[in-house]
Structures are given as C-alpha cells and as structure tokens.
Short mmCIF file of C-alpha atoms in Angstrom, two decimals:
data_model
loop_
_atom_site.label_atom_id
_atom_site.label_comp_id
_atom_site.label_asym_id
_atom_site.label_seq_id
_atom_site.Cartn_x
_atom_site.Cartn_y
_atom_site.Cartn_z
CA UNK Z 1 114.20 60.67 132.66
CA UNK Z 2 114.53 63.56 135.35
CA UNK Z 3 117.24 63.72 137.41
CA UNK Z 4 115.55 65.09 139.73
CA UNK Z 5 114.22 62.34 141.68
CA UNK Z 6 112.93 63.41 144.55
CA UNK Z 7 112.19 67.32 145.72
CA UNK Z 8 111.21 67.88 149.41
CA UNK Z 9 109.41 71.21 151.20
CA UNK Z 10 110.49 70.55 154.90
CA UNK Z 11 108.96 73.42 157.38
CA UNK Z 12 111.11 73.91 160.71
CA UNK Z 13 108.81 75.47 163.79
CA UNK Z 14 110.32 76.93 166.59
CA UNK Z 15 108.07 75.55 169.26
CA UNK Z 16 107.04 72.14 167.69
CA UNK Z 17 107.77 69.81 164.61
CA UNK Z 18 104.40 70.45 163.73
CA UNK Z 19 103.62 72.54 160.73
CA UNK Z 20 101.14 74.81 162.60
CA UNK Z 21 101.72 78.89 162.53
CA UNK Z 22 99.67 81.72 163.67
CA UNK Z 23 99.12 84.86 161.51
CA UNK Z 24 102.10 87.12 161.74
CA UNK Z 25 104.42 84.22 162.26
CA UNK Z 26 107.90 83.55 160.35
CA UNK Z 27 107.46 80.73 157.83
CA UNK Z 28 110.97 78.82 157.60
CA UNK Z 29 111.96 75.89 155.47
CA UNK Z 30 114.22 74.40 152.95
CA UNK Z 31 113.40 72.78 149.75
CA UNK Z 32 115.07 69.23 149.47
CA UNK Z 33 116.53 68.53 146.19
CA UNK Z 34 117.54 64.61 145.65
CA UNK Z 35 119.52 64.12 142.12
CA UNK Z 36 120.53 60.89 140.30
CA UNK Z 37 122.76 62.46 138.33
CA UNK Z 38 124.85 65.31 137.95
CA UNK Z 39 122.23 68.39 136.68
CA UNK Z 40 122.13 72.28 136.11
CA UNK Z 41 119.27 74.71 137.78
CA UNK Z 42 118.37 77.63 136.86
CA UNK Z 43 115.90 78.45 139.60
CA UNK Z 44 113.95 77.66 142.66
CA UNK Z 45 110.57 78.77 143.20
CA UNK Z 46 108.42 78.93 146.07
CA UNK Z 47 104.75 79.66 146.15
CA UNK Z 48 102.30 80.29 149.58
CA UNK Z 49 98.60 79.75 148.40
CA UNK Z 50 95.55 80.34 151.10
CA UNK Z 51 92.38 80.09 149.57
CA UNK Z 52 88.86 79.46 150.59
CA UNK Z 53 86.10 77.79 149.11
CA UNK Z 54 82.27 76.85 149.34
CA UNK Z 55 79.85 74.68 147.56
CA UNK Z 56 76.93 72.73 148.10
CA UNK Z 57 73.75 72.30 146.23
CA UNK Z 58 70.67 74.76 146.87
CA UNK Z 59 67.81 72.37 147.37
CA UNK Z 60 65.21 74.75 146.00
CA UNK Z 61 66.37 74.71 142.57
CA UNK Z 62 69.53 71.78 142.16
CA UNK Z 63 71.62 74.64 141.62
CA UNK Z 64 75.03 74.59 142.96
CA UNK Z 65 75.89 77.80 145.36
CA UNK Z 66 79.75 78.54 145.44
CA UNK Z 67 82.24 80.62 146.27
CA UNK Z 68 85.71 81.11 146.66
CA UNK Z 69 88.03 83.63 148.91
CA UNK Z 70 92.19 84.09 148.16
CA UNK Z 71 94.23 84.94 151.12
CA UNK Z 72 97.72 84.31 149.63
CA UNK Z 73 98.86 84.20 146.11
CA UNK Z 74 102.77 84.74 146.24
CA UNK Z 75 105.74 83.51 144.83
CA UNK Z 76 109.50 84.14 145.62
CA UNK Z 77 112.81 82.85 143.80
CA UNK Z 78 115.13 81.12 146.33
CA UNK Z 79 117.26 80.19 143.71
CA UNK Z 80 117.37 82.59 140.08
CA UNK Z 81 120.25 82.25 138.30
CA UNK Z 82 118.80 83.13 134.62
CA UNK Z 83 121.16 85.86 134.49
CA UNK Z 84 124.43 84.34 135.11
CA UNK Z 85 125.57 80.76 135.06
CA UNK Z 86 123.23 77.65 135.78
CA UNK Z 87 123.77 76.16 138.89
CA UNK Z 88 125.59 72.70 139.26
CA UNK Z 89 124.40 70.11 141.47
CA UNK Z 90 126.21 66.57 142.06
CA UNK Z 91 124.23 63.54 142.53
CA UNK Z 92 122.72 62.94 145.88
CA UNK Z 93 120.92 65.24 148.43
CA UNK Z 94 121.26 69.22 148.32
CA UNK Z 95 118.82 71.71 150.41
CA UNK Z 96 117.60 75.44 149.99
CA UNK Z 97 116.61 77.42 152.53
CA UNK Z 98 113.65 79.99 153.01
CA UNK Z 99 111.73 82.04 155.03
CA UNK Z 100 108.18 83.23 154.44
CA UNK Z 101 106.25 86.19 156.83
CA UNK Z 102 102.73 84.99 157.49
CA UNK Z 103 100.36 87.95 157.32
CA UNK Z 104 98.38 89.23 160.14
CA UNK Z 105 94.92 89.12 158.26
CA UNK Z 106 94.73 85.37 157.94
CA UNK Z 107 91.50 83.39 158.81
CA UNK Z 108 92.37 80.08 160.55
CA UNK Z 109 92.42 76.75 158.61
CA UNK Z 110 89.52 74.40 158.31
CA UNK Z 111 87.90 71.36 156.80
CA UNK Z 112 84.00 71.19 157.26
CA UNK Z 113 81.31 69.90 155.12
CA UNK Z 114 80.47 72.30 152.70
CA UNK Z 115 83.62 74.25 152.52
CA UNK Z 116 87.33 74.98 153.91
CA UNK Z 117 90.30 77.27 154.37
CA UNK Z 118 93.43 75.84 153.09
CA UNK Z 119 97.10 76.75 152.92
CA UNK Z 120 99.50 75.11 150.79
CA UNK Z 121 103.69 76.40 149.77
CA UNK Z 122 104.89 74.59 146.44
CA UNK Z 123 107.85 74.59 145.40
CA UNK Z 124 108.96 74.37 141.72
CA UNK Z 125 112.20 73.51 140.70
CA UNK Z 126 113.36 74.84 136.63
CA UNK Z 127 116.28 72.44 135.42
CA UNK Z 128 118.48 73.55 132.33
CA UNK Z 129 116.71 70.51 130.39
CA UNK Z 130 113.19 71.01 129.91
CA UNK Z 131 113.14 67.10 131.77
CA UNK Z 132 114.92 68.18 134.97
CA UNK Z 133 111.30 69.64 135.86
CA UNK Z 134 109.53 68.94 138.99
CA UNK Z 135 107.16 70.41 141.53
CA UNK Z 136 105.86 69.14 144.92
CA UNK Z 137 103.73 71.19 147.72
CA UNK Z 138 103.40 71.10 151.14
CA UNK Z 139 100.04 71.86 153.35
CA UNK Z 140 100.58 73.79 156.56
CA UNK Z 141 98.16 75.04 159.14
CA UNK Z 142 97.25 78.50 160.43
CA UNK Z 143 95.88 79.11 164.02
CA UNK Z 144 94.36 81.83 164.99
CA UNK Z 145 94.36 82.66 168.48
CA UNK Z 146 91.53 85.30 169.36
CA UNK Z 147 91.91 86.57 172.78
CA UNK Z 148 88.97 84.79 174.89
CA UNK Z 149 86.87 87.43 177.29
CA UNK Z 150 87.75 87.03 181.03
CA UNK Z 151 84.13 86.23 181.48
CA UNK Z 152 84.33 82.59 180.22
CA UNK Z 153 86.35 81.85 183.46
CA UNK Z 154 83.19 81.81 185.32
CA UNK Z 155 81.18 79.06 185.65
CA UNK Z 156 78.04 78.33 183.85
CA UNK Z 157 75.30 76.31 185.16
CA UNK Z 158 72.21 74.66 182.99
CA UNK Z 159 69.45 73.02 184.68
CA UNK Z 160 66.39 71.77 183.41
CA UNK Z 161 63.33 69.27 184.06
CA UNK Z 162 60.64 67.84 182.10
CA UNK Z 163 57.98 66.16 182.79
CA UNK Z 164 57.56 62.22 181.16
CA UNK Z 165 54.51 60.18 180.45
CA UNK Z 166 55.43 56.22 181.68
CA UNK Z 167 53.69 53.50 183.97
CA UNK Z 168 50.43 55.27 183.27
CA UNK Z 169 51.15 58.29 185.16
CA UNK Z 170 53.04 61.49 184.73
CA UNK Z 171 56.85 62.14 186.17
CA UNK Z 172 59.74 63.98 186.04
CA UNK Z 173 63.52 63.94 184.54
CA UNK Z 174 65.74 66.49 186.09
CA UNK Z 175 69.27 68.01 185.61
CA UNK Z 176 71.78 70.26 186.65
CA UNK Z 177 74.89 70.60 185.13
CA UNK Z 178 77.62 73.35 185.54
CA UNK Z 179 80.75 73.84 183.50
CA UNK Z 180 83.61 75.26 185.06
CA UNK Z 181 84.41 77.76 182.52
CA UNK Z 182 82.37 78.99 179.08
CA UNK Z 183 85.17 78.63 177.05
CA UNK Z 184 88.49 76.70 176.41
CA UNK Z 185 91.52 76.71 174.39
CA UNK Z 186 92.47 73.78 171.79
CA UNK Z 187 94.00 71.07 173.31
CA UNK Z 188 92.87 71.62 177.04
CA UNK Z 189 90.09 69.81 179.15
CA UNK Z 190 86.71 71.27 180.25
CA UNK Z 191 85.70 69.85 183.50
CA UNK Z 192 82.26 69.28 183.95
CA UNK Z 193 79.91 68.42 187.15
CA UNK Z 194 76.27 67.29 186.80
CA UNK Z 195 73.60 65.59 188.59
CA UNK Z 196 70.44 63.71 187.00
CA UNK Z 197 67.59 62.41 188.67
CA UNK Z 198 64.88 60.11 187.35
CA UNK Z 199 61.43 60.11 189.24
CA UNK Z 200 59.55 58.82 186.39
CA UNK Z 201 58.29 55.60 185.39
CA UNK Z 202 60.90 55.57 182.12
CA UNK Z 203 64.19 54.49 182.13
CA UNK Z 204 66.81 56.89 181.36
CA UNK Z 205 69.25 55.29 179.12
CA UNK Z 206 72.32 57.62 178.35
CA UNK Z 207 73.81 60.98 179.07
CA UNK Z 208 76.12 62.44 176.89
CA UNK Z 209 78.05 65.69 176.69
CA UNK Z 210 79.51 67.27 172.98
CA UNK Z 211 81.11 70.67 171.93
CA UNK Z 212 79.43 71.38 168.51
CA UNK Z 213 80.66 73.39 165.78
CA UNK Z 214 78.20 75.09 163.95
CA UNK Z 215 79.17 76.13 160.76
CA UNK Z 216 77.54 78.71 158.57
CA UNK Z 217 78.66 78.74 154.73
CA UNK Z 218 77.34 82.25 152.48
CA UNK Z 219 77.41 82.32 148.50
CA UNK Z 220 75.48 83.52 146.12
CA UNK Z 221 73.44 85.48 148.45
CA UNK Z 222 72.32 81.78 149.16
CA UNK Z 223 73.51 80.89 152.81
CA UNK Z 224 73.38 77.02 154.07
CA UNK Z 225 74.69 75.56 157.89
CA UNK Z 226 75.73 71.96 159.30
CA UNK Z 227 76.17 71.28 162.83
CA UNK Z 228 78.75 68.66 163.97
CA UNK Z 229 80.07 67.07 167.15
CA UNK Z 230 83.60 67.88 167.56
CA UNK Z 231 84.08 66.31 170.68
CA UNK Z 232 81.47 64.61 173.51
CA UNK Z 233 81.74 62.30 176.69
CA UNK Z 234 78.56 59.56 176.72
CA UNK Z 235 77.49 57.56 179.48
CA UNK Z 236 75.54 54.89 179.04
CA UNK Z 237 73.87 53.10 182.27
CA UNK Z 238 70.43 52.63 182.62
CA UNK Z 239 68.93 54.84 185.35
CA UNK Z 240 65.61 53.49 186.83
CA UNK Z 241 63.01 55.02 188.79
CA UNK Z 242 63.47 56.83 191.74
CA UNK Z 243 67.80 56.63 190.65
CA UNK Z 244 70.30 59.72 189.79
CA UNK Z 245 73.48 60.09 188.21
CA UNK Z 246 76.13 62.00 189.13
CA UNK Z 247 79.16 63.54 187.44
CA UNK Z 248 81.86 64.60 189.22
CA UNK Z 249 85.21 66.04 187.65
CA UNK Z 250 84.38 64.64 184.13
CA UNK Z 251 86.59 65.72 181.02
CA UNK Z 252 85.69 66.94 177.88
CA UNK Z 253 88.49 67.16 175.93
CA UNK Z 254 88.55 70.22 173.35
CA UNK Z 255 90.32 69.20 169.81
CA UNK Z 256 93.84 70.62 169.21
CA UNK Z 257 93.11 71.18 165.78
CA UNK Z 258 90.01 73.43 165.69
CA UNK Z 259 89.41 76.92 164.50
CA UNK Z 260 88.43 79.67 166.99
CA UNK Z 261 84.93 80.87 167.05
CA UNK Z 262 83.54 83.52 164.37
CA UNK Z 263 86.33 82.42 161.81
CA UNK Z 264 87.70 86.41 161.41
CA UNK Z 265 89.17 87.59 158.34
CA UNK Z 266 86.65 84.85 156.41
CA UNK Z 267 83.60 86.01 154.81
CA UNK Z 268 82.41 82.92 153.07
CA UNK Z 269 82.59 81.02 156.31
CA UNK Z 270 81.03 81.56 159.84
CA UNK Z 271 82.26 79.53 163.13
CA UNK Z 272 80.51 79.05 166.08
CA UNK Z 273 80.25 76.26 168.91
CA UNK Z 274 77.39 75.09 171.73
CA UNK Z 275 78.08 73.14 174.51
CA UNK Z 276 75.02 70.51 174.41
CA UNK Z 277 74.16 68.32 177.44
CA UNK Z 278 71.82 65.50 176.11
CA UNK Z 279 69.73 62.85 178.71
CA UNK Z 280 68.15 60.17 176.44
CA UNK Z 281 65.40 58.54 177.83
CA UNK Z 282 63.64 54.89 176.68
CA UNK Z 283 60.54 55.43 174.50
CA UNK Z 284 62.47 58.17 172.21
CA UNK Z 285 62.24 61.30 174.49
CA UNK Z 286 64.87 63.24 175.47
CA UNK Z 287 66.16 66.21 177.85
CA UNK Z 288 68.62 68.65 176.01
CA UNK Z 289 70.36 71.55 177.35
CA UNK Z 290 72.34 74.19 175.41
CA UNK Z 291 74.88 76.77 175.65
CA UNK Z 292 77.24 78.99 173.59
CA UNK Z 293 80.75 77.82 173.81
CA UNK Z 294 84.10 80.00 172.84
CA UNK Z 295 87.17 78.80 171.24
CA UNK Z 296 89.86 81.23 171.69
CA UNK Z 297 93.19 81.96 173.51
CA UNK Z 298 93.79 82.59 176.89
CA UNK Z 299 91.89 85.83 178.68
CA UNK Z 300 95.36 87.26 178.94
CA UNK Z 301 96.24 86.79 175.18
CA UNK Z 302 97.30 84.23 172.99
CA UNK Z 303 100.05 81.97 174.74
CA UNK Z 304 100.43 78.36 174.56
CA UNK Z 305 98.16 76.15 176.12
CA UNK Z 306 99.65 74.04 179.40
CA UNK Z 307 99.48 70.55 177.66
CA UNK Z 308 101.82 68.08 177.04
CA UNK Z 309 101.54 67.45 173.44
CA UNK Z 310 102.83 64.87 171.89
CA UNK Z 311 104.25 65.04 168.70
CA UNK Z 312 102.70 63.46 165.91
CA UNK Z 313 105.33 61.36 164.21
CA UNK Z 314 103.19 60.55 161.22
CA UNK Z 315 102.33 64.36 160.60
CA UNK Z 316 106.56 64.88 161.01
CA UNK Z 317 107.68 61.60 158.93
CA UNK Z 318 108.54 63.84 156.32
CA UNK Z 319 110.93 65.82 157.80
CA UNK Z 320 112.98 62.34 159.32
CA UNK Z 321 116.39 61.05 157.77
CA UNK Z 322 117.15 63.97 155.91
CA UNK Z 323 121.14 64.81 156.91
CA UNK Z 324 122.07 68.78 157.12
CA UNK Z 325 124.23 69.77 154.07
CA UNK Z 326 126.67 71.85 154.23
CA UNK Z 327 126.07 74.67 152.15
CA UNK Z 328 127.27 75.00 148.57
CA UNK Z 329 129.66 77.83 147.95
CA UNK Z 330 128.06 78.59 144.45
CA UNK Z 331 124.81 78.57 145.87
CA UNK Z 332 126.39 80.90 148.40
CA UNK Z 333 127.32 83.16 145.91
CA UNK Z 334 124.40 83.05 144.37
CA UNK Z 335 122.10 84.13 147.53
CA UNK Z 336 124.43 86.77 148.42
CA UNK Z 337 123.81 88.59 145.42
CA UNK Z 338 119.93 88.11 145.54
CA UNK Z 339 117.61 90.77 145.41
CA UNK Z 340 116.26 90.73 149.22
CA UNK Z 341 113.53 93.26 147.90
CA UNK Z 342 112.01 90.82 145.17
CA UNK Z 343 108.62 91.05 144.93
CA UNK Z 344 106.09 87.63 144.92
CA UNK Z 345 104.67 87.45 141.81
CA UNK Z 346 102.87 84.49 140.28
CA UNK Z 347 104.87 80.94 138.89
CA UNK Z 348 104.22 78.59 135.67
CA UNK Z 349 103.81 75.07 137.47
CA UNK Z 350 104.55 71.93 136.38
CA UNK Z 351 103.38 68.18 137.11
CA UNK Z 352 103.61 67.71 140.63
CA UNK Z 353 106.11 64.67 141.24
CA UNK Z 354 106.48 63.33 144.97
CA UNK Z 355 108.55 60.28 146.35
CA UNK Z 356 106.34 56.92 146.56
CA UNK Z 357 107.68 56.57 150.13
CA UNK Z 358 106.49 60.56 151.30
CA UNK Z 359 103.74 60.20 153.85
CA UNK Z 360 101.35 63.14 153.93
CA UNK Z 361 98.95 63.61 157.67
CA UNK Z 362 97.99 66.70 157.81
CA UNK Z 363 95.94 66.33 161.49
CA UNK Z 364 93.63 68.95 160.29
CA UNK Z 365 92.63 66.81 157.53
CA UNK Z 366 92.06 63.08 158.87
CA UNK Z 367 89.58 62.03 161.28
CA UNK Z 368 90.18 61.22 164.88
CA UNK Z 369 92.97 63.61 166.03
CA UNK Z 370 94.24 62.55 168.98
CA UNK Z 371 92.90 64.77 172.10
CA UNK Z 372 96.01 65.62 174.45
CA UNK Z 373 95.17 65.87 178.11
CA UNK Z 374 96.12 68.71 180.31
CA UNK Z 375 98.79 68.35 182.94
CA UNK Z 376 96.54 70.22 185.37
CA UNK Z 377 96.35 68.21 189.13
CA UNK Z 378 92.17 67.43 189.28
CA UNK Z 379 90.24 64.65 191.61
CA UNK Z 380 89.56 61.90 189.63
CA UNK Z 381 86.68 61.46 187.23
CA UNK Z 382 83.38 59.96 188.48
CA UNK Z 383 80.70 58.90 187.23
CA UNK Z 384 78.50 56.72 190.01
CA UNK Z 385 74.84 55.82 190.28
CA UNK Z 386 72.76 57.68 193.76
CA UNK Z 387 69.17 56.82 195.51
CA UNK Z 388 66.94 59.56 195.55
#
C-alpha cells in the first residue's frame, strides 16, 4: 500500500479563485502531498500539457478526419533530490510550491462538438519505494482577450419584413431590432431594443434572440462546421393580427466562459459568432435576421469586465480545508540549491490516483454556466404587447 494517500495540484490566482489565466500570465500553485505514514521522495514533477484535437466522421466515405495541435509539452522538477539524500516526510499533510509562465502564443480553451483546446498540469510524485508512486492532474483554463475594434460600440440595427399567406389573403410580418453595441465581452449583458408588428392573418407565436458560435473544424484537408446557441432570450406570447411587440432594454447575457472570435494561435479550429433575431410564426414560417457578433476585450485593451462575479464554489472545492504548512527546512535546503535554469523536458507517468472525496467542475466543461449580470444602472426590461 502507498503511503501516499492523497496528492493535490491547488492553483492560486491573483484576481479570482478561479483557475482561469490569460496567455503570458504567471501560473502559481503547490502540489499537496497527504502521507499515512512516514515516507522518502526523491522527486516532484510537474507537467503543463495544451493540446488540441479534431475528429468527426467524413460522411462521403465513413472515414474518420482528425487532427491534433500541441501547445505545451513541459515538465519541471519542484522537488529532485536523486543526487543527494531522499527527502523525509512525516505522516500528515506537506505542500510544494510552483510557478509556471504561460506563453504568449496560446489559443484560448474550448469544448465544442467536433473538437477542443485543453490544458491540463500533472503532477507526479517518485517515492523511494517503487509503491510510494502516484500522479494526479489538474485542468485549468486559458482566456484570450483579443482587443475588440472601437467600432462595435456603435449600434447596429436589423430590420426586415416579409410578406405571409393566412385568412386567404396576403400580409405582412415586420421587425426592427437594434443592438446597442456589435460586440461584448464574456460575462457582460447586451441590451437589446426591438419592435414587431403583425398585419397578417397568422399568428405570430415567439420571438427569440441567441448569440451563436459557429465553429469551423479543418483536418485532413477535409473541413466540417456546427453552429450552436450559446446564449438566447425567447418570448413566447401569441401576437394576433393587427398586434406588435415591443422590446425595450432586454438582456442577453454573453457566457463567461467562451472563447473570443477567430480562435488565434489555433489552426485546426476556427471561431466565429452571429447575433440571430428569430420571429416564429404559426403554420411553420418564420422571420430571421442575422448579424456578425465579436467576442473580445474591451476597445481599450484587455481589462476585466465590470461584473460582479461570483465565485464558483464547486469549481474552488478543491482548494477548501487545506491548512498552510510551514515550510520544511530540508525541503528548504533542497530548493535553494535547485537549478533555477532547468530546462522542461518530458516525465514517465504513472497511474493517476485522486481522493474519492476531490470534486472536479471545470465551468468550461459542464453545461449551464451560470451567466453573471453586469452591475451597470439600465431601465428595466420590457417586454409588453402594442395596437397597431
């Protein structure tokens, strides 16, 4: 039986106690080490992996199209003592710090349906016994924040009308809609204002608002896309002849945990998003109005967004009840006679042992992320029914 029981990679953030960095950013940590019994090291490893992938299957032949993109491969010793004496540890908790630079030429991280971009740090812990073995990893994300063009401060305005076969005669759907800016940062609210107007002998049954993200995957000289709805606002209320609707002031939240447009520094992967205004209308018909949407950072340059966020306890749950240690003096020693200039090289892994209590949420990776709303003073949201 190990004596290692439990081994923990806890990230620290300066701004949040979420594990979310942008490119160029200093990675800090410490790996966790829990004993049951007294046990000698000889070393530490830590490893940053950022990798992406593609696959789905070409519907042409039933081949299956892949590829596969590496960001980060690197590996550093926080604790090496293979030349001098094994390191000692007591029973009960004992932590090792580290710090990690994130390169500049990082593409964002993302889950879609035919592909994603992923970073993990493992750590890998080498006991005197061949048993006192374990190895446990981490996901964190990486946001990029491309610098939005001042232009998508100005308002954009769609408008459209179609003409609708119902009560044996021809009439006509109309609507305007305008968007108060053409692009947004994660996490904030784009207000919208819009007015509809049925003179047609159909009912119009639901309007509905949704940022999509189009996503274009490329391998094998094959290329496939998939469109999904990252975030919408529906109203449902049947609008009759000779009725509008009107929007006033109405929110559409962007997600906190979305990529920027165009996906740089990724060449399997392509991002893009529309802004889609949808009327449905009974019998099957529809009015649809679309736009080209940027995700981005601030005109000014990347900054944080003026949300309140809340902080996700489940994504953090790891990081809880675990005491600071006061450092030990051999491990001291130890560090202060590292080799700062080591390079990252590759590491032999072994089976990958977590606690049966650790919770993993990465927010990235689980559905329904929690839209935070901006702090911003607005009139209140309406949505009301008008006589034309």
């Amino acid at each position: 039986m190990s004596a290692v029981e439990e081994l923990t990679v806890v990230l620290e953030h300066d701004i949040d106690e979420q594990y979310q960095y942008q490119p160029g950013e200093l990675l800090r940590g410490r790996i966790v080490v829990k004993t049951v019994r007294p046990t000698a090291l000889r070393s530490i490893t830590i490893r940053v992996v950022g990798e992406g992938t593609v696959s789905w299957k070409d519907v042409g032949d039933a081949s299956i199209c892949q590829a596969q993109e590496t960001y980060i491969d690197a590996s550093k010793m926080v604790l090496d003592t293979r030349q001098t004496q094994p390191l000692t540890l007591d029973p009960g908790l004992h932590q090792f710090p580290f710090e990690y630079q994130v390169p500049e030429n990082l593409p964002s991280s993302y889950i879609g349906k035919y592909g994603n971009v992923t970073y993990t740090i493992r750590a890998t812990v080498a006991g005197v016994k061949a048993a006192d073995a374990a190895i446990t990893s981490e996901p964190f994300l990486v946001l990029r924040r491309w610098p939005l063009p001042p232009s998508v401060e100005e308002p954009r305005v769609l408008e459209q009308e179609k003409r609708v076969w119902g009560a044996c005669t021809f009439g006509k759907i109309s609507a305007r809609l305008t968007l108060e800016k053409q692009g947004g940062v994660p996490a904030e609210d784009v207000f919208m204002h819009a007015e509809i107007k049925n003179r047609s002998g159909r009912t119009i049954t639901a309007m509905q608002a949704s940022l999509i993200m189009v996503s274009v995957y490329h391998a094998r000289n094959q290329t496939t896309s998939f469109r999904q709805v990252v975030s919408k606002k529906r109203d449902e209320f049947d609008v009759e002849y000779n009725q509008g609707r009107r929007w006033n002031y109405v929110r559409l939240p962007l997600p906190p945990y979305i990529p920027e447009s165009h996906l740089d520094y990724c060449d399997i992967i392509e991002i893009d998003y529309i802004f889609q205004f949808r009327v449905e209308v009974s019998g099957g018909s529809e009015l649809k109005m679309e736009c080209p949407f940027l995700i981005g950072a601030h005109p000014q340059g990347p900054e944080v967004p003026k949300v309140s966020h809340a902080v996700n306890s489940q994504w953090t749950i790891r990081a809880s009840g675990l005491p600071m240690l006061p450092g030990n003096n051999e491990l001291q020693q130890q560090q202060q006679h590292a080799d700062p200039h080591q390079d990252w090289g590759l590491v032999s892994g072994v089976p990958e042992m977590r606690g049966e209590k650790v919770v993993v949420n990465n927010p990235l990776f689980r559905q329904g992320s929690i839209m935070t709303k901006g702090v911003k003073v607005v009139p209140d949201e309406l949505m009301e029914n008008t006589r034309l």
